[in-house]
mmCIF file of C-alpha atoms in Angstrom:
data_model
loop_
_atom_site.group_PDB
_atom_site.id
_atom_site.type_symbol
_atom_site.label_atom_id
_atom_site.label_comp_id
_atom_site.label_asym_id
_atom_site.label_seq_id
_atom_site.Cartn_x
_atom_site.Cartn_y
_atom_site.Cartn_z
ATOM 1 C CA MET A 258 5.730 24.032 53.390
ATOM 2 C CA LEU A 259 6.798 25.642 50.099
ATOM 3 C CA GLY A 260 9.379 22.921 49.427
ATOM 4 C CA PHE A 261 6.694 20.212 49.316
ATOM 5 C CA VAL A 262 4.954 19.537 45.989
ATOM 6 C CA SER A 263 2.296 16.874 45.900
ATOM 7 C CA SER A 264 2.043 14.492 42.946
ATOM 8 C CA THR A 265 -1.453 15.770 42.208
ATOM 9 C CA CYS A 266 -0.045 19.250 41.568
ATOM 10 C CA LEU A 267 2.274 17.839 38.914
ATOM 11 C CA SER A 268 -0.433 15.998 37.011
ATOM 12 C CA PHE A 269 -1.541 19.038 35.001
ATOM 13 C CA ASP A 270 0.705 17.860 32.124
ATOM 14 C CA MET A 271 -0.615 14.328 32.323
ATOM 15 C CA ALA A 272 -3.236 12.874 30.010
ATOM 16 C CA THR A 273 -6.818 12.876 31.168
ATOM 17 C CA ARG A 274 -9.384 10.151 30.575
ATOM 18 C CA THR A 275 -11.132 12.485 28.156
ATOM 19 C CA GLU A 276 -7.943 12.841 26.107
ATOM 20 C CA VAL A 277 -7.473 9.063 26.010
ATOM 21 C CA TYR A 278 -11.066 8.468 24.934
ATOM 22 C CA SER A 279 -10.834 11.270 22.373
ATOM 23 C CA LYS A 280 -7.647 9.870 20.822
ATOM 24 C CA PHE A 281 -9.220 6.393 20.743
ATOM 25 C CA GLY A 282 -12.120 7.898 18.787
ATOM 26 C CA GLN A 283 -9.755 9.645 16.388
ATOM 27 C CA ALA A 284 -7.880 6.393 15.762
ATOM 28 C CA ALA A 285 -11.168 4.537 15.222
ATOM 29 C CA GLU A 286 -12.233 7.235 12.749
ATOM 30 C CA ALA A 287 -8.972 6.829 10.810
ATOM 31 C CA ALA A 288 -9.586 3.066 10.676
ATOM 32 C CA GLN A 289 -13.075 3.624 9.244
ATOM 33 C CA LEU A 290 -11.771 6.154 6.721
ATOM 34 C CA LEU A 291 -9.204 3.599 5.588
ATOM 35 C CA GLU A 292 -11.845 0.875 5.237
ATOM 36 C CA THR A 293 -14.031 3.264 3.224
ATOM 37 C CA GLU A 294 -11.128 4.138 0.929
ATOM 38 C CA LEU A 295 -10.269 0.471 0.372
ATOM 39 C CA THR A 296 -13.917 -0.148 -0.490
ATOM 40 C CA THR A 297 -13.852 2.759 -2.957
ATOM 41 C CA ILE A 298 -10.746 1.353 -4.648
ATOM 42 C CA LEU A 299 -12.246 -2.123 -4.921
ATOM 43 C CA LEU A 300 -15.538 -0.740 -6.234
ATOM 44 C CA ALA A 301 -13.677 1.291 -8.873
ATOM 45 C CA LEU A 302 -11.616 -1.742 -9.912
ATOM 46 C CA GLU A 303 -14.758 -3.858 -10.192
ATOM 47 C CA GLY A 304 -16.435 -1.122 -12.180
ATOM 48 C CA LEU A 305 -13.506 -0.983 -14.543
ATOM 49 C CA ASP A 306 -13.548 -4.737 -14.971
ATOM 50 C CA LYS A 307 -17.316 -4.790 -15.587
ATOM 51 C CA GLY A 308 -17.324 -1.687 -17.793
ATOM 52 C CA TRP A 309 -19.530 0.340 -15.464
ATOM 53 C CA HIS A 310 -17.688 3.495 -16.495
ATOM 54 C CA LEU A 311 -19.287 3.061 -19.949
ATOM 55 C CA ASP A 312 -22.538 1.342 -19.047
ATOM 56 C CA PRO A 313 -23.445 1.970 -15.387
ATOM 57 C CA SER A 314 -25.202 -0.793 -13.516
ATOM 58 C CA PRO A 315 -26.479 0.609 -10.214
ATOM 59 C CA LEU A 316 -28.076 -2.682 -9.177
ATOM 60 C CA GLU A 317 -24.958 -4.752 -9.813
ATOM 61 C CA GLY A 318 -22.779 -2.049 -8.258
ATOM 62 C CA GLY A 319 -25.027 -1.933 -5.208
ATOM 63 C CA HIS A 320 -24.778 -5.690 -4.740
ATOM 64 C CA PHE A 321 -21.003 -5.564 -5.034
ATOM 65 C CA LEU A 322 -20.819 -2.672 -2.562
ATOM 66 C CA ALA A 323 -22.979 -4.611 -0.093
ATOM 67 C CA LYS A 324 -20.615 -7.586 -0.372
ATOM 68 C CA LEU A 325 -17.660 -5.313 0.323
ATOM 69 C CA GLY A 326 -19.452 -3.793 3.304
ATOM 70 C CA SER A 327 -19.608 -7.155 5.021
ATOM 71 C CA LYS A 328 -15.868 -7.825 4.705
ATOM 72 C CA THR A 329 -13.283 -7.266 7.375
ATOM 73 C CA MET A 330 -10.374 -4.937 6.698
ATOM 74 C CA GLY A 331 -8.090 -7.956 6.337
ATOM 75 C CA ARG A 332 -10.328 -9.424 3.656
ATOM 76 C CA LEU A 333 -10.533 -6.082 1.859
ATOM 77 C CA ILE A 334 -6.733 -5.939 1.776
ATOM 78 C CA GLY A 335 -6.575 -9.524 0.509
ATOM 79 C CA GLN A 336 -9.044 -8.750 -2.261
ATOM 80 C CA LEU A 337 -7.133 -5.601 -3.171
ATOM 81 C CA LYS A 338 -3.899 -7.585 -3.398
ATOM 82 C CA LYS A 339 -5.599 -10.104 -5.656
ATOM 83 C CA GLN A 340 -7.303 -7.540 -7.906
ATOM 84 C CA LEU A 341 -4.193 -5.390 -8.296
ATOM 85 C CA ASP A 342 -1.970 -8.464 -8.716
ATOM 86 C CA VAL A 343 0.746 -6.987 -6.525
ATOM 87 C CA GLU A 344 3.336 -8.498 -4.238
ATOM 88 C CA GLU A 345 2.691 -8.635 -0.504
ATOM 89 C CA SER A 346 5.618 -6.246 0.049
ATOM 90 C CA GLU A 347 3.771 -3.553 -1.920
ATOM 91 C CA LEU A 348 0.968 -3.616 0.633
ATOM 92 C CA LEU A 349 3.060 -3.579 3.808
ATOM 93 C CA TYR A 350 1.670 -0.167 4.727
ATOM 94 C CA LEU A 351 -1.803 -1.734 4.766
ATOM 95 C CA ARG A 352 -0.689 -4.760 6.768
ATOM 96 C CA GLY A 353 0.805 -2.427 9.377
ATOM 97 C CA ALA A 354 -2.415 -0.447 9.485
ATOM 98 C CA LEU A 355 -4.416 -3.660 9.827
ATOM 99 C CA ALA A 356 -2.289 -4.729 12.790
ATOM 100 C CA ALA A 357 -2.766 -1.286 14.369
ATOM 101 C CA ARG A 358 -6.533 -1.387 13.765
ATOM 102 C CA ASN A 359 -6.851 -4.887 15.207
ATOM 103 C CA ARG A 360 -4.846 -3.906 18.280
ATOM 104 C CA LEU A 361 -7.076 -0.865 18.718
ATOM 105 C CA MET A 362 -10.379 -2.679 18.334
ATOM 106 C CA HIS A 363 -9.551 -6.083 19.766
ATOM 107 C CA GLY A 364 -7.559 -5.490 22.876
ATOM 108 C CA PHE A 365 -6.369 -1.951 23.450
ATOM 109 C CA TYR A 366 -8.072 -1.564 26.812
ATOM 110 C CA GLU A 367 -7.329 -5.159 27.761
ATOM 111 C CA GLN A 368 -3.634 -4.622 27.003
ATOM 112 C CA HIS A 369 -3.501 -1.423 29.024
ATOM 113 C CA ASN A 370 -5.721 -2.843 31.761
ATOM 114 C CA PHE A 371 -5.739 -0.491 34.760
ATOM 115 C CA ARG A 372 -3.450 2.182 33.299
ATOM 116 C CA ILE A 373 -6.451 4.465 32.792
ATOM 117 C CA GLN A 374 -6.569 4.796 36.590
ATOM 118 C CA THR A 375 -3.303 6.746 36.871
ATOM 119 C CA PRO A 376 -1.872 9.830 35.168
ATOM 120 C CA ASP A 377 1.301 7.978 34.144
ATOM 121 C CA GLY A 378 -0.763 5.092 32.800
ATOM 122 C CA ARG A 379 -2.932 7.429 30.759
ATOM 123 C CA ASP A 380 0.214 8.997 29.295
ATOM 124 C CA ILE A 381 1.350 5.544 28.150
ATOM 125 C CA MET A 382 -2.073 4.858 26.669
ATOM 126 C CA LEU A 383 -2.171 8.197 24.877
ATOM 127 C CA LYS A 384 1.296 7.636 23.377
ATOM 128 C CA ASP A 385 0.206 4.201 22.130
ATOM 129 C CA LEU A 386 -2.991 5.655 20.659
ATOM 130 C CA GLU A 387 -1.020 8.388 18.895
ATOM 131 C CA GLU A 388 1.158 5.729 17.225
ATOM 132 C CA ILE A 389 -1.885 3.666 16.220
ATOM 133 C CA HIS A 390 -3.635 6.766 14.865
ATOM 134 C CA GLN A 391 -0.549 7.766 12.883
ATOM 135 C CA ALA A 392 -0.252 4.332 11.237
ATOM 136 C CA LEU A 393 -3.935 4.316 10.306
ATOM 137 C CA PHE A 394 -3.952 7.925 9.129
ATOM 138 C CA GLU A 395 -0.906 7.449 6.897
ATOM 139 C CA ALA A 396 -2.382 4.284 5.371
ATOM 140 C CA TRP A 397 -5.642 6.138 4.733
ATOM 141 C CA GLN A 398 -3.813 9.014 3.026
ATOM 142 C CA THR A 399 -1.829 6.611 0.829
ATOM 143 C CA SER A 400 -4.981 4.701 -0.075
ATOM 144 C CA GLN A 401 -6.800 7.945 -0.775
ATOM 145 C CA LEU A 402 -4.087 8.909 -3.251
ATOM 146 C CA LEU A 403 -4.419 5.528 -4.983
ATOM 147 C CA SER A 404 -8.186 5.988 -5.079
ATOM 148 C CA GLU A 405 -7.904 9.461 -6.607
ATOM 149 C CA ILE A 406 -5.465 8.199 -9.266
ATOM 150 C CA LEU A 407 -7.724 5.274 -10.105
ATOM 151 C CA LEU A 408 -10.874 7.406 -10.319
ATOM 152 C CA GLY A 409 -9.044 9.962 -12.467
ATOM 153 C CA ALA A 410 -7.887 7.189 -14.790
ATOM 154 C CA LEU A 411 -11.464 5.909 -15.065
ATOM 155 C CA LYS A 412 -12.673 9.365 -16.073
ATOM 156 C CA LEU A 413 -9.981 9.631 -18.744
ATOM 157 C CA LEU A 414 -10.747 6.146 -19.993
ATOM 158 C CA LYS A 415 -14.443 6.921 -20.224
ATOM 159 C CA LYS A 416 -13.720 10.144 -22.101
ATOM 160 C CA LYS A 417 -11.398 8.316 -24.497
ATOM 161 C CA GLU A 418 -13.791 5.427 -25.104
ATOM 162 C CA THR A 419 -16.849 7.624 -25.601
ATOM 163 C CA SER A 420 -15.285 10.312 -27.789
ATOM 164 C CA PRO A 421 -15.635 9.988 -31.564
ATOM 165 C CA GLU A 422 -12.602 8.544 -33.356
ATOM 166 C CA GLY A 423 -10.214 11.162 -34.512
ATOM 167 C CA ASP A 424 -11.409 13.657 -31.889
ATOM 168 C CA ALA A 425 -8.266 15.473 -30.778
ATOM 169 C CA SER A 426 -9.786 16.650 -27.503
#
C-alpha cells in the first residue's frame, strides 16, 4: 500500500485554475498598461507638435485623447511609427507585444481548449501565459522609459522657451 502513489497526490505542484486565471489577468493588465503608455507617448508627441507645452489646449487635447482611446494597439503602434519616423525594425519589441496581446485576447482559451481540465494542461497554459506576460511587461517597461524621456524633454523645452533670453538657469 505504501508503494502506490495516486496521480492526485502528485498534483500539488501543478497549476490550479485560479493560478491560470490570475496569470491571464496579470497579462491582460500588462497589455492595458502598454496601451496606456503608447497613448501617453502619442499625446505628448501631438502636444509637442501643436505647442501645447507652451499654450495648453485642454479641449483639443481631450479630443485627440478620445481619438487615441478608440484605436487598437496595432493602430497605436502604426501611428507611433509614423510620428517618430522610425524603421519597422526599431519597433519590433512592440510588434512582438502586439502578437502576444492578440494571442491572449483573441484565442488563448480556444488554442488551449480543454487543457484547463487537467493539471498537466493547466501547467502548459500557465507557462504560455508567463511568456505572454513577460513580452507585454517588457514592452510596457521600454515604452514607459520612452515616455519618461519624452515628457522630460518637453519640460526642458518648455523651460527653455519660456525663460527670458540670456537667463543662465
